Amino acid sequence: MSRARADEEEYWHSSKFRAFTFDDEDDELSQLKESKRAVNSLRDIVDDDDDDLEKVSWSGEPVGSISWSIKETASSSTSSLESRDSSLPKGSSSYTALPKQASSYSLSSLFKGEVPPTQFGQMALSDTGVKNYAPELRRPRAEYKDYSSDWSPKDTVRRMQRGKVCSLERFRSLQDKLVLLDEAVAGNDGNVITAVLIFLKRTLRKEILFRELEVRQVALCHLIHFLKETGEQKLLLDLLRITCFSSLSLQLSQYREHLNIQDAEKRKEFLKGCIGLPFSAEDTSHVQDHYTLLERQIIIEANDRRSEKDGQSEIFRKYPRKASILNMPLVTTLFYSCFYHYTEAEGTYSSPTNLKKTFKIPDKQYVLTALAARAKLRAWSDVDALFTTKNWLGYTKKKAPIGFHRVVEILQRNNAPVQVLQEYVRLVEDVETRLNLATKYKCHDVVIDTYRDLKDRIQLAAYRCKVERGSAEEEKIDSILNNVVRNTAS
């Protein structure tokens, strides 16, 4: 036993080839050296002149000998047969009767150039045993039929469900195409339905296709989804308009697509197409207003950009624009118009009164927006004119549809002077609210006059402690208190 082991060790150490070791040589340099040695060894095998080097296999026999070739051929055939036999049921004798034919050529002959590569390939391909070794590689007989053969619509759909290649061009008449579509819908395969719809969309006029889809809701839903996925918006709008598809969620999702359109002109054209969607009367009015608003915004933006660039408008020089008006809400557009175009005539698109009339903006919303815009510019005369009205007798008075308490809050947020605040605090009808606002915003005259009108001497004396000593407000309170005392004494 020890002698055999010694002989084996001597064989490995005396061999001209280097045996595999587990030394740590995994670096790139060692791998490069190994690759170079492998290439050189292959070159030695092909070289006919180098006969002094003995070529051996792992079994110890010289490479290229007849015995080595026979063993290599037999081992490869046996391994392939064993691998194939493992997949067959036991008892099968498909391969047992095959004769073992020895090849007249060896692999060493191929390497040495004795057998041309083309002849070797022909020999391998013409081997009669290939048919017996792999009978299942032959395609089914049905596969050899022409794709344009006379398949019925039902058979065509079945083949498509199995993933087979089918030509739909043979279905030329409208009746055959509709039968094919009905068979696809009956098969409940979404991919087949979509494939048939693509064929019909390509070969039928859209009016005919849409008319037939009105009575085929399943196919209609598939086509709508396909057009949404492919982004064919114009065709989708035509489909919804002709078929009067009544799904509100689908209509809203289609209308929502305008949010993904960045270009203002393209968005305007898209909204124009959305007007024809089968919305309710109220929703259709909103879509129409949206389209009209964007159309106005495009015109206003172009004109204002030109005016700002020229530098001839004082309002743009003093208050440069911070953002574009495009795609802004209606209230923002109204604020913008009241800020930059408040005095323009009603006939212009950028006039606030034109916007109010076109979009039927309520008086409360219009007054709130205009007040905020003019107060931000500190245009107090415009604020005063906003609430001044005349009756049929020619008398003027102030009237606020939003309530003067809200007017005071907006003016205070825009840092209105005390004189302006006091004027509108006096107009608050509710006494308690008036006193709270006057006290909060230090409108002393309003507080003093309100307590005087109420003849509340106690509150007036208490408020005297809240004003500055020696101020005009303190003198006014003392004068009122002294007059009350004199009137009481008399």
Short mmCIF file of N, CA and C in Angstrom, two decimals, residues 222-233 236 257:
data_model
loop_
_atom_site.label_atom_id
_atom_site.label_comp_id
_atom_site.label_asym_id
_atom_site.label_seq_id
_atom_site.Cartn_x
_atom_site.Cartn_y
_atom_site.Cartn_z
N HIS A 222 -60.85 47.33 -23.38
CA HIS A 222 -59.47 46.97 -23.71
C HIS A 222 -58.85 47.99 -24.66
N LEU A 223 -59.61 48.45 -25.64
CA LEU A 223 -59.07 49.42 -26.59
C LEU A 223 -58.80 50.77 -25.90
N ILE A 224 -59.69 51.17 -25.01
CA ILE A 224 -59.48 52.43 -24.29
C ILE A 224 -58.20 52.36 -23.46
N HIS A 225 -58.02 51.25 -22.76
CA HIS A 225 -56.81 51.09 -21.96
C HIS A 225 -55.57 51.08 -22.84
N PHE A 226 -55.65 50.42 -24.00
CA PHE A 226 -54.50 50.37 -24.90
C PHE A 226 -54.15 51.77 -25.43
N LEU A 227 -55.15 52.56 -25.79
CA LEU A 227 -54.89 53.90 -26.31
C LEU A 227 -54.33 54.81 -25.22
N LYS A 228 -54.76 54.61 -23.99
CA LYS A 228 -54.19 55.39 -22.89
C LYS A 228 -52.73 55.04 -22.67
N GLU A 229 -52.40 53.74 -22.75
CA GLU A 229 -51.03 53.32 -22.53
C GLU A 229 -50.10 53.81 -23.65
N THR A 230 -50.59 53.81 -24.87
CA THR A 230 -49.76 54.24 -26.00
C THR A 230 -49.78 55.74 -26.21
N GLY A 231 -50.61 56.47 -25.48
CA GLY A 231 -50.64 57.92 -25.58
C GLY A 231 -51.32 58.47 -26.81
N GLU A 232 -52.20 57.71 -27.42
CA GLU A 232 -52.92 58.19 -28.61
C GLU A 232 -54.16 58.97 -28.14
N GLN A 233 -53.93 60.20 -27.70
CA GLN A 233 -54.97 60.98 -27.05
C GLN A 233 -56.07 61.39 -28.03
N LEU A 236 -58.27 58.50 -28.78
CA LEU A 236 -59.03 58.16 -27.57
C LEU A 236 -60.20 59.13 -27.38
N GLU A 257 -55.21 64.11 -17.71
CA GLU A 257 -53.99 63.97 -18.49
C GLU A 257 -53.38 65.33 -18.85
#
